[in-house]
PDB file of C-alpha atoms in Angstrom:
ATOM      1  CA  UNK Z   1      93.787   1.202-159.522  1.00 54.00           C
ATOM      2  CA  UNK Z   2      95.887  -0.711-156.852  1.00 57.00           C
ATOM      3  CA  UNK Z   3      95.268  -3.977-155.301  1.00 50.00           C
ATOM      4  CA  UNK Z   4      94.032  -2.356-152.495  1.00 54.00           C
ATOM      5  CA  UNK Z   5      91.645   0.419-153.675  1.00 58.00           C
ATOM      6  CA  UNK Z   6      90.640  -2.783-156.096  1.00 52.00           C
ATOM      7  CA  UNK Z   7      89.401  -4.650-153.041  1.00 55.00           C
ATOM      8  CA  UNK Z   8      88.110  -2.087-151.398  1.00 66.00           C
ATOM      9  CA  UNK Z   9      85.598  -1.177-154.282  1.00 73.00           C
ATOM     10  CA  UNK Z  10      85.153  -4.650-155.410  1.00 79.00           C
ATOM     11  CA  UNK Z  11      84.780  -5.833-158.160  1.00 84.00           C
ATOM     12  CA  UNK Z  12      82.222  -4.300-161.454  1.00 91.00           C
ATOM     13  CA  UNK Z  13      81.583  -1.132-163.421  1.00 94.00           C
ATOM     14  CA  UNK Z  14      83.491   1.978-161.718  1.00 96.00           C
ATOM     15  CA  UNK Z  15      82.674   5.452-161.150  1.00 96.00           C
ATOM     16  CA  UNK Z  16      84.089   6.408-164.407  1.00 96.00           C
ATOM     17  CA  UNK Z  17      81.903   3.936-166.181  1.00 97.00           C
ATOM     18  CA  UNK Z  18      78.640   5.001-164.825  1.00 97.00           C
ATOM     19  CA  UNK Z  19      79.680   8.702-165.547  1.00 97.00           C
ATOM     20  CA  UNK Z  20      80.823   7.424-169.362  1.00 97.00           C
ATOM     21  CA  UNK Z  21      77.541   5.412-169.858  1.00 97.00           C
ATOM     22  CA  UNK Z  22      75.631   8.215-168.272  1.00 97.00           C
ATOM     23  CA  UNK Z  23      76.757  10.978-170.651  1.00 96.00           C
ATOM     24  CA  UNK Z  24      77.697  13.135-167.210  1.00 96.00           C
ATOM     25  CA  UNK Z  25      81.461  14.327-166.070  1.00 95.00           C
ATOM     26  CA  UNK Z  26      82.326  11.940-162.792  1.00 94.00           C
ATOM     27  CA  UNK Z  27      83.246  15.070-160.647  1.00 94.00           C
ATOM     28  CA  UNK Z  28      80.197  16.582-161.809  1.00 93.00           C
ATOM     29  CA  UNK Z  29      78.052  12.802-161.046  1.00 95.00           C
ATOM     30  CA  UNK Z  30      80.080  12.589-157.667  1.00 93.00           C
ATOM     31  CA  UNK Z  31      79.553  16.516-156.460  1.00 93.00           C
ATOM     32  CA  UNK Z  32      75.428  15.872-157.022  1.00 94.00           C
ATOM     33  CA  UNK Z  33      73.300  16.482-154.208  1.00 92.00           C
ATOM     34  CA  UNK Z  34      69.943  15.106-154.260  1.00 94.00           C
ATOM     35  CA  UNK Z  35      67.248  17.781-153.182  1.00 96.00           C
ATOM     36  CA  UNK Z  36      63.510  17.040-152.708  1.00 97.00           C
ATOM     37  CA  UNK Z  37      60.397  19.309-152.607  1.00 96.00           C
ATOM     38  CA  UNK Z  38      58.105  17.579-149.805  1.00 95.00           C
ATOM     39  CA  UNK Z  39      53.828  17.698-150.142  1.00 94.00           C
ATOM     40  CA  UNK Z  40      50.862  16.176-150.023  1.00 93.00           C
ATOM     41  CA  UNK Z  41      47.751  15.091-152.166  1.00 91.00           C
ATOM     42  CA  UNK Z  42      44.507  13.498-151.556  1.00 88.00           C
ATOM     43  CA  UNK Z  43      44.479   9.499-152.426  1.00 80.00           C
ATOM     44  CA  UNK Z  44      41.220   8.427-154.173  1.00 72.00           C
ATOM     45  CA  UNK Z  45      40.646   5.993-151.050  1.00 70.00           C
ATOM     46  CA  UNK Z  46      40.510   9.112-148.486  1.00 74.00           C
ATOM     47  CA  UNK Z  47      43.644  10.302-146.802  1.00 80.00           C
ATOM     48  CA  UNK Z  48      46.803  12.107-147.861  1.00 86.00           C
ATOM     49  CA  UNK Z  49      49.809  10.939-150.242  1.00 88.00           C
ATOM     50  CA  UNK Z  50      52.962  12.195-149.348  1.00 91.00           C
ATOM     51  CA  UNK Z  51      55.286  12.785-152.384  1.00 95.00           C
ATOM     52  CA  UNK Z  52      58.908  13.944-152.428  1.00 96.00           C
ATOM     53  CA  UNK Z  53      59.583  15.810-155.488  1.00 96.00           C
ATOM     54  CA  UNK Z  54      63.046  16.297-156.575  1.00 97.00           C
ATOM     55  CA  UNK Z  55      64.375  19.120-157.980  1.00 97.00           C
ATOM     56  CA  UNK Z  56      65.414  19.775-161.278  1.00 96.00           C
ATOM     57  CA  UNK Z  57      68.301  19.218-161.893  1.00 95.00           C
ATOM     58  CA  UNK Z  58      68.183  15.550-160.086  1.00 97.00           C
ATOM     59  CA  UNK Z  59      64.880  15.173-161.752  1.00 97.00           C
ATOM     60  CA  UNK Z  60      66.542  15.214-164.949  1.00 97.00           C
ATOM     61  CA  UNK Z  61      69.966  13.331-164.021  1.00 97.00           C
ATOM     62  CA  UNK Z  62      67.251  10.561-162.800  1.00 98.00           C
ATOM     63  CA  UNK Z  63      65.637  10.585-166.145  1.00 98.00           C
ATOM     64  CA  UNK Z  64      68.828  10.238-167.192  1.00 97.00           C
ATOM     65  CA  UNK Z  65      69.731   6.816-165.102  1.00 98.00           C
ATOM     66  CA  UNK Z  66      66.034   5.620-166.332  1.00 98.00           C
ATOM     67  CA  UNK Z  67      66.804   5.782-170.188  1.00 97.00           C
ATOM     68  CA  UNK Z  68      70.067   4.569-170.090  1.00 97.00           C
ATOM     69  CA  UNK Z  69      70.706   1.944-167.162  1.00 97.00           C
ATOM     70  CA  UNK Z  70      67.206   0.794-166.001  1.00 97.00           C
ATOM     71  CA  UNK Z  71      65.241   0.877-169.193  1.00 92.00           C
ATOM     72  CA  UNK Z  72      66.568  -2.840-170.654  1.00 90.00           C
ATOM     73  CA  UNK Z  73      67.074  -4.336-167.475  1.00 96.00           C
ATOM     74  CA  UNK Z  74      63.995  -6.803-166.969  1.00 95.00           C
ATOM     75  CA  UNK Z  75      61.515  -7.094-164.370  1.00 97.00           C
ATOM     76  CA  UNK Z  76      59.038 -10.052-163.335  1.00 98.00           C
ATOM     77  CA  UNK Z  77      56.491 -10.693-166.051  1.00 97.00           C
ATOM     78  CA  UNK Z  78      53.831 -10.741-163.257  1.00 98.00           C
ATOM     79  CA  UNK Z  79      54.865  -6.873-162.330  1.00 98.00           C
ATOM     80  CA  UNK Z  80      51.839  -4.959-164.263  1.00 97.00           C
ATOM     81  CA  UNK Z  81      52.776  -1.410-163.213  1.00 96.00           C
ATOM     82  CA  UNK Z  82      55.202   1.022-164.790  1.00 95.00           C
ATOM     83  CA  UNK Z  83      56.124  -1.284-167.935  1.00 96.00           C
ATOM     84  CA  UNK Z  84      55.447  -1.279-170.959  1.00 93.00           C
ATOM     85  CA  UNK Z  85      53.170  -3.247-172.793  1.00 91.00           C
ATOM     86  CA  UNK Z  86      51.609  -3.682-169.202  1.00 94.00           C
ATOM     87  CA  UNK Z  87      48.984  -1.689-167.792  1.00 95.00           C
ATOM     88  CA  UNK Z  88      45.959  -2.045-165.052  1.00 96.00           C
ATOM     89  CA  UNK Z  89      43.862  -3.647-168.393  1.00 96.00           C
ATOM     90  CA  UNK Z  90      46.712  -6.165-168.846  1.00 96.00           C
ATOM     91  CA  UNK Z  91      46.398  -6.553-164.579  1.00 97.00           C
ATOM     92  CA  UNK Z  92      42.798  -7.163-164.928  1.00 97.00           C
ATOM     93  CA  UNK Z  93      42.620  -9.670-168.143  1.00 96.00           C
ATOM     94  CA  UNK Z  94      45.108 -12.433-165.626  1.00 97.00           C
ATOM     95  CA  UNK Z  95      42.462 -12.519-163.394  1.00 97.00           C
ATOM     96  CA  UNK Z  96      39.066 -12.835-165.282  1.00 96.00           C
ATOM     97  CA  UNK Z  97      36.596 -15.563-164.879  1.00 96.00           C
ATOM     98  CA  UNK Z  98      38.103 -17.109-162.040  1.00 97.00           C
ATOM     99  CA  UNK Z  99      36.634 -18.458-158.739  1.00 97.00           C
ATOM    100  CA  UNK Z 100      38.142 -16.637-156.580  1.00 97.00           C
ATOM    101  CA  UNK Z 101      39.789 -13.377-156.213  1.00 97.00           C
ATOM    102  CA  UNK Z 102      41.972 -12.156-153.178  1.00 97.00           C
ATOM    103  CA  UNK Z 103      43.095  -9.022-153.130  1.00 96.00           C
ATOM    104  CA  UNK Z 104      45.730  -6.959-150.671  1.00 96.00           C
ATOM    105  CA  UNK Z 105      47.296  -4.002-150.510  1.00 94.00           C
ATOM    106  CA  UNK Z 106      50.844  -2.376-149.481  1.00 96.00           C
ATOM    107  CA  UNK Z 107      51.398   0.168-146.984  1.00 94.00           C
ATOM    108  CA  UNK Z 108      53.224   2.933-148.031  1.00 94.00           C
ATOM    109  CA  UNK Z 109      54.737   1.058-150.742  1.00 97.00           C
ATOM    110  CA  UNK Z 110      57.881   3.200-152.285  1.00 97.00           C
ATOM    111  CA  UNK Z 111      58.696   4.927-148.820  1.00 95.00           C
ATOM    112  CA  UNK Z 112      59.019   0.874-147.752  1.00 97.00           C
ATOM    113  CA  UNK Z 113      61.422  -0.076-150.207  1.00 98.00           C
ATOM    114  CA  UNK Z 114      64.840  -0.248-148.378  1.00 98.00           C
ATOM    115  CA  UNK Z 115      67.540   1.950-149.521  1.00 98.00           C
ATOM    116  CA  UNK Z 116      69.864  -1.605-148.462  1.00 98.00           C
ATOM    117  CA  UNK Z 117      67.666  -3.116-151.132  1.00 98.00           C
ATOM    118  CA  UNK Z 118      68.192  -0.936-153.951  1.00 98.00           C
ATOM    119  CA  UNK Z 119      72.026  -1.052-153.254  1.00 98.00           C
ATOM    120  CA  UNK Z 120      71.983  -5.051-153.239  1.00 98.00           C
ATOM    121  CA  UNK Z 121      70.280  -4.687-156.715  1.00 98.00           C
ATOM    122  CA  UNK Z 122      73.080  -2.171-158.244  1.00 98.00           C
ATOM    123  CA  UNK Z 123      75.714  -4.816-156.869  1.00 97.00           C
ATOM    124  CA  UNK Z 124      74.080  -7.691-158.027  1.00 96.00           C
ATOM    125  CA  UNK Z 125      73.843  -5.726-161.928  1.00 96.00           C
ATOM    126  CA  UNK Z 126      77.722  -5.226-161.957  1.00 96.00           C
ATOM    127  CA  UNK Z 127      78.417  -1.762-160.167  1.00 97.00           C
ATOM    128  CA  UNK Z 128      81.211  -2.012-157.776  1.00 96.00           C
ATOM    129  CA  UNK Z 129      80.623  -1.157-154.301  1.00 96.00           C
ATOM    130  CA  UNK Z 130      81.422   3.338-154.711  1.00 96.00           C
ATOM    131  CA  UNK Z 131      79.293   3.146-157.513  1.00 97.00           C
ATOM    132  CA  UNK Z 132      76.392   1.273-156.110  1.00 98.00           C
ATOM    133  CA  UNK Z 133      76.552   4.086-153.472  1.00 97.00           C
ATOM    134  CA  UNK Z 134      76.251   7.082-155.471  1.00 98.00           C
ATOM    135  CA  UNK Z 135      73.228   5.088-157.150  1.00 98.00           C
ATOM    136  CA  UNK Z 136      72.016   4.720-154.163  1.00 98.00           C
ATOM    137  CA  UNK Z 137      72.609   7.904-153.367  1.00 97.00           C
ATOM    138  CA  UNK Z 138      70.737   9.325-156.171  1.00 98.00           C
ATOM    139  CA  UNK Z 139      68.098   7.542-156.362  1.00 98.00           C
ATOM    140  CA  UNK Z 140      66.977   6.880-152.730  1.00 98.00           C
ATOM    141  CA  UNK Z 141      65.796   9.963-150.143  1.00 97.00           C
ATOM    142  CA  UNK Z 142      65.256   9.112-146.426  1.00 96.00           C
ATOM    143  CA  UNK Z 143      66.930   5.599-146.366  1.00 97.00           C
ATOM    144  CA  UNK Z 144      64.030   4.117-149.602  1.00 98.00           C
ATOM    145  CA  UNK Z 145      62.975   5.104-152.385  1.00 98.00           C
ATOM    146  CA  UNK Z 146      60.703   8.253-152.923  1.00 97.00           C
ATOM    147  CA  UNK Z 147      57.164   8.935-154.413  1.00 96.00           C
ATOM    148  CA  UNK Z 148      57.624  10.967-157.237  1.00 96.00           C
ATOM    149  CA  UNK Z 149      61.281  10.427-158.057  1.00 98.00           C
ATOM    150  CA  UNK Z 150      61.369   8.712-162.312  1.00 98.00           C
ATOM    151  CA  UNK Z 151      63.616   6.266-161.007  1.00 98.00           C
ATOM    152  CA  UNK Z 152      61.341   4.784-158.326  1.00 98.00           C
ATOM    153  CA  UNK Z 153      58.578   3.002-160.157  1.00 98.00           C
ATOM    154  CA  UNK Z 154      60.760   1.097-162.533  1.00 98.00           C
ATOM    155  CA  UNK Z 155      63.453   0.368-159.366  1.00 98.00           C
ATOM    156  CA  UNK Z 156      60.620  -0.739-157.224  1.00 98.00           C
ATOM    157  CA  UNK Z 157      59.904  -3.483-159.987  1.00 98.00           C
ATOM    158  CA  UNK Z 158      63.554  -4.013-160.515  1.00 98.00           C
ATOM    159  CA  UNK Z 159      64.793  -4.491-157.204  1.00 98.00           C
ATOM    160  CA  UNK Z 160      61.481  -7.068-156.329  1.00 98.00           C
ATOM    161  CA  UNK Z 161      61.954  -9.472-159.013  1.00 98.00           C
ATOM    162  CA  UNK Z 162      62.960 -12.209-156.508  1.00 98.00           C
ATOM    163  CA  UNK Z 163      59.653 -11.463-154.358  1.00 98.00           C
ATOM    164  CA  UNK Z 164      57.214 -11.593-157.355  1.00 98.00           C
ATOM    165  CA  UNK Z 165      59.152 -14.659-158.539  1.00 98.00           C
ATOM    166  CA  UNK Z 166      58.689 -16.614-155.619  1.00 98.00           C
ATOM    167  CA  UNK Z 167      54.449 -15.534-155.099  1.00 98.00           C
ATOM    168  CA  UNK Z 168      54.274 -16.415-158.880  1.00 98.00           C
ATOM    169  CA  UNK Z 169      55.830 -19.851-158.286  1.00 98.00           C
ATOM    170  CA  UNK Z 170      53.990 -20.329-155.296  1.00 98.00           C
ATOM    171  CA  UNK Z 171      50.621 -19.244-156.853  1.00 98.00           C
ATOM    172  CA  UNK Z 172      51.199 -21.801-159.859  1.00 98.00           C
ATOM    173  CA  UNK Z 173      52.031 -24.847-157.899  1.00 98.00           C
ATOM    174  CA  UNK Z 174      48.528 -24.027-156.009  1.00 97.00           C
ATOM    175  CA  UNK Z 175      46.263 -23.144-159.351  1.00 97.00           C
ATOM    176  CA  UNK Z 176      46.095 -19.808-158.743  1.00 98.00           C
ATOM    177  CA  UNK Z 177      47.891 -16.358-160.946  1.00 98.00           C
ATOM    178  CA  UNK Z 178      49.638 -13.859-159.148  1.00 98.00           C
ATOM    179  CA  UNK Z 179      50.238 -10.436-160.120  1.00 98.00           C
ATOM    180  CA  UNK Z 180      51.143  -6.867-158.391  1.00 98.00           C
ATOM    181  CA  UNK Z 181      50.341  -3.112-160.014  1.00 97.00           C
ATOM    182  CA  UNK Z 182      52.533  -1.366-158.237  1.00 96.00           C
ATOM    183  CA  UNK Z 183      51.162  -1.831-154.583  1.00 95.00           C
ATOM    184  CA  UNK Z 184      48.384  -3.303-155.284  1.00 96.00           C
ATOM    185  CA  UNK Z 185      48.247  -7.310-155.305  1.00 97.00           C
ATOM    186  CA  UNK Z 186      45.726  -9.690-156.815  1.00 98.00           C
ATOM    187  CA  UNK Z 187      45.721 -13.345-156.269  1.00 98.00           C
ATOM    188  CA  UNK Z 188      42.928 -15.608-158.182  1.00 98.00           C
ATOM    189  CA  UNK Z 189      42.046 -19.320-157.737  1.00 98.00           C
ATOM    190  CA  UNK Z 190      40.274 -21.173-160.938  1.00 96.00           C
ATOM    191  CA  UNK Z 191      38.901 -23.173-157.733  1.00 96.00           C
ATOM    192  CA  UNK Z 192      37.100 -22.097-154.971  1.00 96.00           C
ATOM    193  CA  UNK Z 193      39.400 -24.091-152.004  1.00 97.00           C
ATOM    194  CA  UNK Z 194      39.285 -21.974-148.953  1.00 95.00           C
ATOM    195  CA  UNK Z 195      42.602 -23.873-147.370  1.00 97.00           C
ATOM    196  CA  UNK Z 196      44.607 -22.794-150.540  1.00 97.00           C
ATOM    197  CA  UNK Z 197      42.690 -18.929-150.288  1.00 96.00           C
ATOM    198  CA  UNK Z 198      44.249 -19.115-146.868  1.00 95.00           C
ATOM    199  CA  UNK Z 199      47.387 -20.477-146.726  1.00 97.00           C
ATOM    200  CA  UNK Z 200      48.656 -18.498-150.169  1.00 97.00           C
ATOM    201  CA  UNK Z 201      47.301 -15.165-147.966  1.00 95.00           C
ATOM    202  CA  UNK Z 202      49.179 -15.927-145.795  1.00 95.00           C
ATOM    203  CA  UNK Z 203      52.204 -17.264-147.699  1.00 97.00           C
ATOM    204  CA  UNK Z 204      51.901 -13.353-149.701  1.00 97.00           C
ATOM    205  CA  UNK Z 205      51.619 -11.780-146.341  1.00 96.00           C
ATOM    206  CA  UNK Z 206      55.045 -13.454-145.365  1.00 97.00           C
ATOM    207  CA  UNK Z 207      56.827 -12.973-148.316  1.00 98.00           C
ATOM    208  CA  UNK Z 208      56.182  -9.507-148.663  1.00 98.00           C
ATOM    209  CA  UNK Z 209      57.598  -8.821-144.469  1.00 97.00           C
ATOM    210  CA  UNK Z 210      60.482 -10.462-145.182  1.00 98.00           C
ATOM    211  CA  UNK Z 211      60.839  -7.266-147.734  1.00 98.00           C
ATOM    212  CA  UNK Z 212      60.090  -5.101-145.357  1.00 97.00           C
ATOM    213  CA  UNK Z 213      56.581  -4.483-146.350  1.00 98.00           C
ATOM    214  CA  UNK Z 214      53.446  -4.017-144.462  1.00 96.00           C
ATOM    215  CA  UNK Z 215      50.374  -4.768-145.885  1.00 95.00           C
ATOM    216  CA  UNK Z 216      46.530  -3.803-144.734  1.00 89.00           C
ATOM    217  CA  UNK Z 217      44.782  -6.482-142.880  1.00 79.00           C
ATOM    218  CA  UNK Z 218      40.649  -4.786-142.942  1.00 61.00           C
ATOM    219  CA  UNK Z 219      39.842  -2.343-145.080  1.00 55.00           C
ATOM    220  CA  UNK Z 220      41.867  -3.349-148.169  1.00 54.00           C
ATOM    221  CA  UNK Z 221      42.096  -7.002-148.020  1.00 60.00           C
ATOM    222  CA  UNK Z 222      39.088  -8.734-149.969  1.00 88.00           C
ATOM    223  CA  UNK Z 223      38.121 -11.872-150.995  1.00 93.00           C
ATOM    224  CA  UNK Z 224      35.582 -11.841-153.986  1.00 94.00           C
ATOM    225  CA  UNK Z 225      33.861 -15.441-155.362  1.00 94.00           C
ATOM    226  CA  UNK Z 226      31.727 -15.555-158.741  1.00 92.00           C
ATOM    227  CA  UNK Z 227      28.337 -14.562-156.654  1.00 91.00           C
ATOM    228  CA  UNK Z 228      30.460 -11.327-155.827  1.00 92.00           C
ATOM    229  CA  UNK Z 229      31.369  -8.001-158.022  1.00 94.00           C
ATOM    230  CA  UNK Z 230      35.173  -9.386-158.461  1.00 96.00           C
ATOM    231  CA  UNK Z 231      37.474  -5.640-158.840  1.00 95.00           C
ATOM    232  CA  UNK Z 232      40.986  -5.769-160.018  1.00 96.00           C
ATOM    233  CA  UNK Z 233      42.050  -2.172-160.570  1.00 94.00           C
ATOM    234  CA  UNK Z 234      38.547  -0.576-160.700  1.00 93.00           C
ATOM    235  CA  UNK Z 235      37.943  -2.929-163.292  1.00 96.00           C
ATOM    236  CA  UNK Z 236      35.401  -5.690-163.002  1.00 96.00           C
ATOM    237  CA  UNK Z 237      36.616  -9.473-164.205  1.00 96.00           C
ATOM    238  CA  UNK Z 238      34.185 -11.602-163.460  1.00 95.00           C
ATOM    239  CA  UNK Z 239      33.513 -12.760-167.217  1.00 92.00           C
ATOM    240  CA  UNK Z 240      34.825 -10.331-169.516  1.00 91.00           C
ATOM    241  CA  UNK Z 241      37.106  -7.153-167.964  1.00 94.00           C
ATOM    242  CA  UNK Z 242      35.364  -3.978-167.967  1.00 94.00           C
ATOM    243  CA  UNK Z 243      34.792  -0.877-166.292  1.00 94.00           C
ATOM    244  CA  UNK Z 244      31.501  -0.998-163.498  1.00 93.00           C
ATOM    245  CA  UNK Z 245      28.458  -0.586-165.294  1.00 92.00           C
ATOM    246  CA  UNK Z 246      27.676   2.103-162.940  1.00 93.00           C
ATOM    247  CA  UNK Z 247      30.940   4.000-164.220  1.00 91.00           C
ATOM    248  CA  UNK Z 248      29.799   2.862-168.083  1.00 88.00           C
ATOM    249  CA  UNK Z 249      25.882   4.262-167.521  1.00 90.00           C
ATOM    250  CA  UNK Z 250      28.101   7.868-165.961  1.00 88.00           C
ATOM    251  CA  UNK Z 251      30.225   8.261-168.624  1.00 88.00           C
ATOM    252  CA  UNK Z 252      27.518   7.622-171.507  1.00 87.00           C
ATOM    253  CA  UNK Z 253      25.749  10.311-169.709  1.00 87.00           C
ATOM    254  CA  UNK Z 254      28.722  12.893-169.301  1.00 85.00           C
ATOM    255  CA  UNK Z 255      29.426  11.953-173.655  1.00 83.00           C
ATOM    256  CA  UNK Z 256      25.620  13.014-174.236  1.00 78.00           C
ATOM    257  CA  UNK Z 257      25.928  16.514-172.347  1.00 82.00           C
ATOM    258  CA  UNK Z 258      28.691  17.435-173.786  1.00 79.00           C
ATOM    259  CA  UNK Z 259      27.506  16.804-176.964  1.00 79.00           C
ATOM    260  CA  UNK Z 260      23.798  18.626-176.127  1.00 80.00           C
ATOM    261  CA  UNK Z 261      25.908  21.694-174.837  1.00 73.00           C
ATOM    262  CA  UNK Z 262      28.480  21.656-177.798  1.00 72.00           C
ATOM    263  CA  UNK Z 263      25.716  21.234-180.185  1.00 74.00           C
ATOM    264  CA  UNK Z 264      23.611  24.085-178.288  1.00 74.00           C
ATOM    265  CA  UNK Z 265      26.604  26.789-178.133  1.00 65.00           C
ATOM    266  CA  UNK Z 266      27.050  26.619-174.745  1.00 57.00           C
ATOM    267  CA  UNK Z 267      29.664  26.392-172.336  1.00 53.00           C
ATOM    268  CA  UNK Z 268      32.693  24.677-174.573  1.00 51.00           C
ATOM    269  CA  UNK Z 269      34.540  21.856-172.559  1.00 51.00           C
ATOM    270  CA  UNK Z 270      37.313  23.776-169.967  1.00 49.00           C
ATOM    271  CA  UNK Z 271      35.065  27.128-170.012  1.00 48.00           C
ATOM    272  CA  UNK Z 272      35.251  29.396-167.120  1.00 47.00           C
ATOM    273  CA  UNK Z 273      32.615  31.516-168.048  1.00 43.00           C
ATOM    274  CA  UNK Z 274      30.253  30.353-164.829  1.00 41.00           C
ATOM    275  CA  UNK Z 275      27.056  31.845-166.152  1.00 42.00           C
ATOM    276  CA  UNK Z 276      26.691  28.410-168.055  1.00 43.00           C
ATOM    277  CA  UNK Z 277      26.462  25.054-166.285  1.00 43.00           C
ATOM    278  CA  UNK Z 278      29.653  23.376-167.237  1.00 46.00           C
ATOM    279  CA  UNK Z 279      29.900  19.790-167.929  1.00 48.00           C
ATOM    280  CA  UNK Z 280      30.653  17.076-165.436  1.00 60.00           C
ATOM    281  CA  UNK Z 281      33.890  16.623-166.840  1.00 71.00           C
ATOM    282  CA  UNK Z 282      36.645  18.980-168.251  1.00 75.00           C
ATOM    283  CA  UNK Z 283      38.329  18.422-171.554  1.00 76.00           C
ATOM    284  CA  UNK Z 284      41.384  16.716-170.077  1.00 80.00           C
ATOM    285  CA  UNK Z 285      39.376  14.929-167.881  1.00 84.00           C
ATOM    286  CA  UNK Z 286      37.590  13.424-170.034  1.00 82.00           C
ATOM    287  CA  UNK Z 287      39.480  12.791-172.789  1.00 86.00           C
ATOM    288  CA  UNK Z 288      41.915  10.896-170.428  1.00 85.00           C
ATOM    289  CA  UNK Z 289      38.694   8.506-169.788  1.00 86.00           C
ATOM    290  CA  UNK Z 290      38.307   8.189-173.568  1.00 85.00           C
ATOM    291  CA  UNK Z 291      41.559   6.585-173.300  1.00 88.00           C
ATOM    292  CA  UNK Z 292      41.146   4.535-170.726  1.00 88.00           C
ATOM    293  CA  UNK Z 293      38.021   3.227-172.302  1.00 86.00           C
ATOM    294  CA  UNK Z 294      40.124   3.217-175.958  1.00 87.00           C
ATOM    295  CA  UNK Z 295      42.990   1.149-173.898  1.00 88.00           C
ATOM    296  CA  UNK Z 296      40.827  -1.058-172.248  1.00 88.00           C
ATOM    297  CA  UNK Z 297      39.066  -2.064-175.819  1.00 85.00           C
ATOM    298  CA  UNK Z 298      42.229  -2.839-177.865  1.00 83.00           C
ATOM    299  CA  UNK Z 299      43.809  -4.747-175.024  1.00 84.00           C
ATOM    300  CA  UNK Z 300      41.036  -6.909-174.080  1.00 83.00           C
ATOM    301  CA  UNK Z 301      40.212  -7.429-177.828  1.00 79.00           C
ATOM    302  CA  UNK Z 302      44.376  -8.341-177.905  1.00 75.00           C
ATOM    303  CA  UNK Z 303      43.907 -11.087-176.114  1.00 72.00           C
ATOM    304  CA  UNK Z 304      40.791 -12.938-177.501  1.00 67.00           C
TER     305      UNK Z 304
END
């Protein structure tokens, strides 16, 4: 490479590297062209998701940049989502027994994360400027980062690290924990001082513009004190984290009809036959609460 071509990609990992590290021919890399399925589904809140799916080919080169560049590279111990080791138990157990818990909420979260900002990050990790692109590139649809891409939960952690440093910091100096699943933020005070509730609010609110967020201001901004149901994830933390009792007394009674109709010979769990009443709950369905429940045991009994 000449002295010119060399300061015109700057300085870092080339092209060639990426392709090299990648396991992928750098014609083959470079000649990509990211293609996304668009659609909708319903969010558990009311309303409509929108997801970009990618197709498969790109799905699987993006696997690809997931295992082999992003998986070491470390994010902010206070991002709960999309690590491992971390999960919405692991959110919840930061925030139990506290006086105070504020939480907020991020509009449109991914689709907010600049494209600018996940180029900054590949610079700032040693790419040179054409390869920082073509991650870019790959990795980003519509100028940010899309729903339903691999790459974009782990890159939305990645590329905030400075934002949930500084709310951490901030938190801590004001006797508070900070952390973020994903969109979702939770702030909690071991003292109930309504100047520090507000100001750090505030302070979150700030930091998270300068980002180029947006978060809700009514519906999904709470503040919850001791004499309140404190949430953090669906879970409840005001003394030990759990799921609502309301959820607990549901899925004792879903357990004991499907035993009754197992033990009976009726409908087996995932039946279509409609003649018979079906459980509440298909197999999947609930063995994917089993887990949560399994998860949300060990975890919480982890940190005793």
């Amino acid at each position: 490479m000449g002295l010119f071509d060399w300061l015109l990609a700057g300085s870092g990992y080339g092209i060639d590297e990426l392709a090299r590290r990648l396991k992928v021919d750098p014609e083959e890399l470079r000649g990509t062209e990211p293609r996304y399925r668009e659609f909708f589904i319903p969010k558990r809140g009311g309303g409509q998701r929108r997801i970009f799916a990618p197709d498969n080919g790109l799905k699987q080169l993006q696997r690809t940049i997931l295992r082999r560049l992003l998986g070491r590279l470390k994010a902010h111990p206070a991002a709960m989502g999309f690590e491992r080791g971390r999960s919405i138990v692991t959110n919840a157990l930061a925030h139990q027994r506290q006086a105070v818990v504020l939480r907020l909420d991020v509009k449109d979260f991914f689709t907010s994360t600049q494209a600018k900002r996940v180029r900054r990050y590949f610079r700032l990790i040693g790419w040179n400027r054409p390869a920082a692109d073509l991650l870019t590139q790959l990795c980003t649809y519509q100028d940010a980062l899309p729903q339903g891409a691999p790459t974009s939960p782990r890159l939305s952690n990645l590329v905030n690290y400075r934002l949930d440093a500084r709310l951490s910091a901030m938190a801590a100096r004001l006797g508070a924990v900070y952390t973020r699943y994903a969109d979702d933020i939770t702030v909690s005070f071991a003292e109930d001082d309504s100047e520090k509730v507000h100001f750090l609010r505030d302070f979150v609110r700030r930091v998270f513009k300068e980002a180029g967020y947006t978060l809700h201001r009514r519906r999904k901004a709470s503040v919850r004190r001791r004499h309140h149901r404190q949430m953090v994830c669906g879970l409840v933390v005001n003394d030990r984290v759990n799921l609502p009792r309301e959820t607990r007394r549901w899925l004792r009674a879903v357990e004991h009809r499907t035993r009754m109709e197992e033990a009976a010979g009726l409908v087996p769990l995932g039946s279509n036959d409609h003649e018979c009443k079906p459980p509440t709950l298909g197999r999947s369905q609930l063995q994917g609460w089993r887990s949560l429940r399994a998860m949300l045991e060990w975890q919480t009994a982890a940190r005793r």
